[in-house]
Short mmCIF file of N, CA, C and O in Angstrom, two decimals:
data_model
loop_
_atom_site.label_atom_id
_atom_site.label_comp_id
_atom_site.label_asym_id
_atom_site.label_seq_id
_atom_site.Cartn_x
_atom_site.Cartn_y
_atom_site.Cartn_z
N MET A 1 -6.46 -46.31 107.25
CA MET A 1 -4.85 -45.82 108.00
C MET A 1 -3.79 -47.45 108.09
O MET A 1 -4.50 -48.55 108.20
N SER A 2 -2.42 -47.44 106.81
CA SER A 2 -1.54 -48.99 107.04
C SER A 2 -0.76 -48.47 107.85
O SER A 2 -0.45 -46.71 108.05
N THR A 3 -0.14 -49.83 108.10
CA THR A 3 0.96 -49.98 109.00
C THR A 3 1.81 -50.42 107.98
O THR A 3 1.59 -52.02 107.63
N THR A 4 3.28 -50.14 108.20
CA THR A 4 3.98 -51.09 107.52
C THR A 4 5.29 -51.10 109.08
O THR A 4 5.59 -50.47 109.93
N ALA A 5 5.75 -52.71 108.64
CA ALA A 5 6.48 -52.98 109.79
C ALA A 5 8.65 -51.98 109.34
O ALA A 5 9.08 -52.37 107.58
N ALA A 6 9.07 -51.64 110.38
CA ALA A 6 9.88 -50.81 109.52
C ALA A 6 11.24 -52.05 109.06
O ALA A 6 10.51 -53.51 110.20
N PRO A 7 12.19 -52.64 108.54
CA PRO A 7 13.26 -53.16 108.05
C PRO A 7 13.67 -53.71 109.12
O PRO A 7 14.71 -52.91 110.01
N LEU A 8 14.23 -54.87 109.14
CA LEU A 8 15.16 -55.01 110.82
C LEU A 8 16.96 -54.39 109.72
O LEU A 8 16.93 -54.76 108.02
N THR A 9 17.70 -54.26 110.87
CA THR A 9 18.80 -53.03 110.17
C THR A 9 19.25 -55.04 110.79
O THR A 9 19.67 -55.90 111.03
N ASN A 10 21.40 -54.63 109.75
CA ASN A 10 21.50 -55.10 110.30
C ASN A 10 22.33 -55.56 112.18
O ASN A 10 22.54 -57.17 112.20
N ARG A 11 22.01 -54.53 112.16
CA ARG A 11 22.62 -54.61 113.42
C ARG A 11 21.27 -56.24 114.68
O ARG A 11 21.77 -56.19 115.70
N ASP A 12 19.97 -54.97 114.02
CA ASP A 12 19.54 -56.23 113.48
C ASP A 12 18.81 -58.20 114.13
O ASP A 12 18.64 -58.88 115.03
N ARG A 13 19.53 -58.10 112.79
CA ARG A 13 20.12 -59.31 112.14
C ARG A 13 20.93 -60.51 113.20
O ARG A 13 21.09 -61.68 113.59
N ALA A 14 21.48 -58.92 113.37
CA ALA A 14 22.83 -59.63 114.09
C ALA A 14 23.02 -60.10 116.00
O ALA A 14 23.03 -60.85 116.40
N VAL A 15 21.36 -59.39 116.26
CA VAL A 15 21.43 -59.26 117.41
C VAL A 15 20.10 -61.04 117.89
O VAL A 15 20.87 -60.58 118.65
N LEU A 16 19.86 -61.00 116.84
CA LEU A 16 19.12 -61.82 116.57
C LEU A 16 19.33 -63.73 116.67
O LEU A 16 20.06 -64.62 117.78
N ARG A 17 20.80 -63.45 116.13
CA ARG A 17 21.96 -64.24 115.89
C ARG A 17 22.65 -64.37 116.90
O ARG A 17 23.07 -65.83 117.65
N ALA A 18 22.92 -63.78 117.87
CA ALA A 18 23.33 -63.51 119.47
C ALA A 18 22.37 -64.29 120.23
O ALA A 18 22.48 -64.99 121.09
N VAL A 19 21.10 -64.23 120.33
CA VAL A 19 20.57 -63.88 120.67
C VAL A 19 20.11 -65.81 120.62
O VAL A 19 19.98 -67.08 121.69
N ALA A 20 20.16 -66.56 119.27
CA ALA A 20 20.07 -67.92 118.59
C ALA A 20 21.40 -68.71 118.75
O ALA A 20 20.90 -69.87 119.76
N ALA A 21 22.49 -68.12 120.00
CA ALA A 21 23.42 -68.41 119.85
C ALA A 21 22.99 -69.03 121.56
O ALA A 21 24.29 -69.27 122.15
N GLY A 22 22.20 -68.32 122.24
CA GLY A 22 21.81 -68.60 123.43
C GLY A 22 22.99 -67.03 124.20
O GLY A 22 23.23 -67.80 125.62
N ARG A 23 24.09 -66.33 123.83
CA ARG A 23 24.22 -65.42 124.42
C ARG A 23 23.86 -64.55 125.08
O ARG A 23 24.05 -63.26 125.42
N CYS A 24 21.90 -63.84 124.90
CA CYS A 24 21.63 -62.77 125.84
C CYS A 24 20.48 -63.37 126.91
O CYS A 24 19.72 -64.45 126.54
N ARG A 25 20.31 -62.24 127.79
CA ARG A 25 19.69 -62.28 128.23
C ARG A 25 18.51 -60.65 128.17
O ARG A 25 18.84 -60.04 128.28
N ILE A 26 17.08 -61.03 129.20
CA ILE A 26 16.16 -59.82 128.65
C ILE A 26 16.56 -58.57 130.34
O ILE A 26 15.93 -59.45 130.93
N SER A 27 16.90 -57.90 130.53
CA SER A 27 17.12 -57.35 132.12
C SER A 27 15.64 -57.15 132.59
O SER A 27 15.76 -56.98 131.80
N PRO A 28 15.45 -58.12 133.77
CA PRO A 28 13.98 -57.20 134.35
C PRO A 28 13.68 -56.33 133.99
O PRO A 28 12.70 -55.48 135.10
N ALA A 29 14.37 -54.87 134.18
CA ALA A 29 14.97 -53.37 134.69
C ALA A 29 14.05 -52.85 133.80
O ALA A 29 15.47 -52.22 133.05
N GLY A 30 13.70 -52.46 132.99
CA GLY A 30 13.45 -52.47 132.14
C GLY A 30 13.32 -52.25 130.50
O GLY A 30 13.36 -51.99 129.32
N GLY A 31 13.65 -53.87 130.57
CA GLY A 31 13.72 -55.00 129.48
C GLY A 31 15.11 -54.24 128.33
O GLY A 31 15.02 -55.50 127.63
N ALA A 32 15.96 -54.26 129.15
CA ALA A 32 16.90 -54.19 128.73
C ALA A 32 17.94 -55.19 128.33
O ALA A 32 18.04 -56.59 128.63
N LEU A 33 18.66 -55.22 127.17
CA LEU A 33 19.11 -56.36 126.25
C LEU A 33 19.97 -56.67 127.26
O LEU A 33 21.31 -55.89 127.05
N VAL A 34 20.57 -58.18 127.04
CA VAL A 34 21.99 -58.00 128.42
C VAL A 34 23.00 -58.95 127.08
O VAL A 34 22.53 -59.66 127.63
N VAL A 35 24.02 -58.64 126.18
CA VAL A 35 24.95 -59.44 125.15
C VAL A 35 26.31 -59.39 126.14
O VAL A 35 27.11 -59.26 126.44
N ASP A 36 26.15 -61.55 126.64
CA ASP A 36 27.54 -61.41 127.00
C ASP A 36 27.69 -60.82 128.19
O ASP A 36 29.42 -60.08 128.80
N GLY A 37 26.96 -60.58 129.39
CA GLY A 37 26.76 -60.03 130.90
C GLY A 37 26.55 -58.78 129.65
O GLY A 37 27.82 -58.26 131.30
N LEU A 38 26.87 -57.87 129.72
CA LEU A 38 27.14 -55.85 128.92
C LEU A 38 26.46 -56.28 128.51
O LEU A 38 25.65 -56.44 127.49
N TYR A 39 25.79 -54.29 128.61
CA TYR A 39 24.45 -53.86 128.26
C TYR A 39 25.08 -53.75 127.33
O TYR A 39 25.70 -52.97 126.81
N PHE A 40 24.60 -54.05 126.41
CA PHE A 40 24.28 -53.97 124.67
C PHE A 40 23.54 -51.41 124.80
O PHE A 40 22.89 -51.48 124.97
N ALA A 41 24.56 -51.35 123.19
CA ALA A 41 25.00 -50.09 123.77
C ALA A 41 23.48 -49.33 122.97
O ALA A 41 23.18 -48.50 123.73
N ASP A 42 22.70 -49.96 122.01
CA ASP A 42 21.58 -50.13 121.80
C ASP A 42 20.62 -50.04 122.60
O ASP A 42 19.85 -51.23 122.19
N GLN A 43 20.01 -49.16 123.58
CA GLN A 43 18.99 -49.90 124.47
C GLN A 43 17.12 -49.33 124.71
O GLN A 43 17.52 -49.81 124.65
N PHE A 44 17.61 -49.76 123.08
CA PHE A 44 16.45 -50.32 123.11
C PHE A 44 15.95 -51.53 121.60
O PHE A 44 14.95 -51.25 121.73
N ALA A 45 17.25 -51.79 121.51
CA ALA A 45 16.68 -53.21 120.69
C ALA A 45 16.20 -53.67 121.70
O ALA A 45 15.47 -54.61 120.09
N GLY A 46 16.30 -54.99 122.53
CA GLY A 46 15.58 -55.33 123.23
C GLY A 46 14.22 -54.84 122.92
O GLY A 46 13.06 -55.51 122.95
N SER A 47 13.53 -54.20 123.63
CA SER A 47 12.05 -53.50 123.62
C SER A 47 11.58 -53.70 121.87
O SER A 47 10.38 -53.98 121.66
N ARG A 48 11.92 -53.12 121.20
CA ARG A 48 12.40 -52.99 119.47
C ARG A 48 11.30 -54.73 119.35
O ARG A 48 10.85 -54.75 118.91
N LEU A 49 12.88 -55.81 119.61
CA LEU A 49 12.62 -56.85 118.85
C LEU A 49 11.86 -58.21 119.83
O LEU A 49 10.73 -58.46 119.19
N THR A 50 11.48 -56.77 120.84
CA THR A 50 10.36 -58.00 122.09
C THR A 50 9.43 -57.58 121.23
O THR A 50 8.01 -57.96 120.74
N GLU A 51 9.16 -56.39 120.79
CA GLU A 51 7.44 -55.59 120.28
C GLU A 51 7.02 -55.72 119.51
O GLU A 51 6.41 -56.01 118.64
N ALA A 52 8.39 -56.19 118.86
CA ALA A 52 8.16 -56.54 117.05
C ALA A 52 8.40 -57.83 116.76
O ALA A 52 7.42 -58.66 115.97
N GLY A 53 7.74 -59.33 117.76
CA GLY A 53 7.00 -60.59 118.06
C GLY A 53 8.44 -61.52 117.94
O GLY A 53 8.08 -62.60 117.30
N LEU A 54 9.67 -61.18 117.67
CA LEU A 54 11.17 -61.34 117.39
C LEU A 54 11.96 -62.69 118.35
O LEU A 54 12.85 -63.92 118.67
N ILE A 55 11.38 -61.72 119.63
CA ILE A 55 12.48 -62.82 120.68
C ILE A 55 11.48 -62.32 122.27
O ILE A 55 10.75 -61.63 121.88
N ALA A 56 11.71 -63.27 123.19
CA ALA A 56 11.41 -62.72 123.95
C ALA A 56 12.03 -63.73 125.46
O ALA A 56 13.96 -64.19 125.13
N ALA A 57 11.59 -63.25 126.07
CA ALA A 57 12.22 -63.41 127.71
C ALA A 57 12.03 -65.19 128.13
O ALA A 57 10.41 -65.04 128.63
N ALA A 58 12.68 -66.06 129.09
CA ALA A 58 12.39 -67.41 129.18
C ALA A 58 11.40 -66.25 131.12
O ALA A 58 13.08 -66.07 131.49
N SER A 59 10.52 -67.45 131.26
CA SER A 59 10.09 -66.60 132.57
C SER A 59 10.30 -67.02 133.48
O SER A 59 11.18 -66.70 134.57
N ASP A 60 12.25 -68.13 133.79
CA ASP A 60 12.67 -68.68 134.69
C ASP A 60 13.78 -67.72 134.95
O ASP A 60 13.98 -67.55 135.47
N THR A 61 14.46 -68.02 133.70
CA THR A 61 16.09 -68.17 133.78
C THR A 61 16.46 -66.33 132.81
O THR A 61 16.94 -65.21 132.88
N GLY A 62 15.26 -65.39 132.33
CA GLY A 62 15.19 -64.32 131.68
C GLY A 62 16.76 -64.30 130.15
O GLY A 62 16.69 -63.14 129.90
N SER A 63 16.74 -65.53 129.63
CA SER A 63 17.62 -65.61 128.85
C SER A 63 16.35 -65.41 127.87
O SER A 63 14.93 -65.50 127.49
N ALA A 64 17.28 -64.29 126.53
CA ALA A 64 16.65 -64.52 125.97
C ALA A 64 16.29 -65.65 124.56
O ALA A 64 17.61 -66.57 124.72
N LEU A 65 14.97 -65.99 124.19
CA LEU A 65 14.66 -66.48 122.74
C LEU A 65 14.67 -66.15 122.13
O LEU A 65 13.22 -65.27 121.95
N LEU A 66 14.23 -66.32 121.02
CA LEU A 66 13.68 -66.33 119.27
C LEU A 66 12.34 -66.93 120.05
O LEU A 66 12.11 -68.02 120.31
N THR A 67 12.08 -66.19 119.09
CA THR A 67 10.44 -66.80 118.81
C THR A 67 10.77 -66.90 117.61
O THR A 67 10.77 -67.62 116.79
N ALA A 68 9.03 -68.50 117.08
CA ALA A 68 9.03 -68.22 115.63
C ALA A 68 9.60 -67.66 114.90
O ALA A 68 9.50 -67.96 113.95
N SER A 69 8.85 -66.71 115.31
CA SER A 69 8.83 -65.31 113.26
C SER A 69 10.10 -65.23 113.66
O SER A 69 10.71 -64.97 113.02
N GLY A 70 10.78 -65.49 114.21
CA GLY A 70 12.69 -64.85 114.97
C GLY A 70 13.33 -66.15 114.75
O GLY A 70 14.32 -65.17 113.36
N ARG A 71 13.46 -66.83 114.33
CA ARG A 71 13.75 -68.27 113.78
C ARG A 71 13.99 -68.57 112.28
O ARG A 71 14.32 -68.37 111.73
N ALA A 72 12.78 -67.80 112.16
CA ALA A 72 12.05 -67.92 110.73
C ALA A 72 12.85 -67.19 110.03
O ALA A 72 13.24 -66.75 108.59
N LEU A 73 12.90 -65.22 110.30
CA LEU A 73 13.49 -64.57 109.69
C LEU A 73 14.71 -64.70 109.69
O LEU A 73 16.13 -64.95 108.48
N ILE A 74 15.75 -65.43 110.40
CA ILE A 74 17.09 -65.57 110.25
C ILE A 74 17.82 -66.91 109.68
O ILE A 74 18.41 -67.04 110.16
N GLY A 75 16.63 -67.67 109.96
CA GLY A 75 16.62 -69.44 108.89
C GLY A 75 16.56 -69.90 110.15
O GLY A 75 18.40 -71.02 109.58
N THR A 76 16.93 -69.99 111.43
CA THR A 76 17.60 -70.83 112.61
C THR A 76 16.27 -72.67 112.08
O THR A 76 14.96 -72.01 112.44
N GLU A 77 17.13 -73.54 112.95
CA GLU A 77 15.88 -74.49 113.84
C GLU A 77 15.58 -74.19 114.56
O GLU A 77 16.43 -73.69 115.60
N ALA A 78 14.73 -74.28 115.51
CA ALA A 78 14.32 -74.12 116.51
C ALA A 78 14.55 -75.25 117.59
O ALA A 78 15.86 -76.60 116.86
N ALA A 79 16.28 -74.96 118.88
CA ALA A 79 16.53 -75.90 119.21
C ALA A 79 15.67 -76.90 119.91
O ALA A 79 14.61 -76.42 120.34
#
């Protein structure tokens, strides 16, 4: 049995860019993604990108952070 990763959508890439810009948090209640203080309309984006290993929550603040894989995917340098 083989598995293939789903390709990233343009929306996913936009979320990764927002995370890179420091505009996102991951809500402790269910892992929902909060962008600019508002819950993101795609309720599964946060968990989907976390499970894909592209974003993670900072343990002390809940801020969403790009992982090394996330940074490589959108071509940003580590902050």
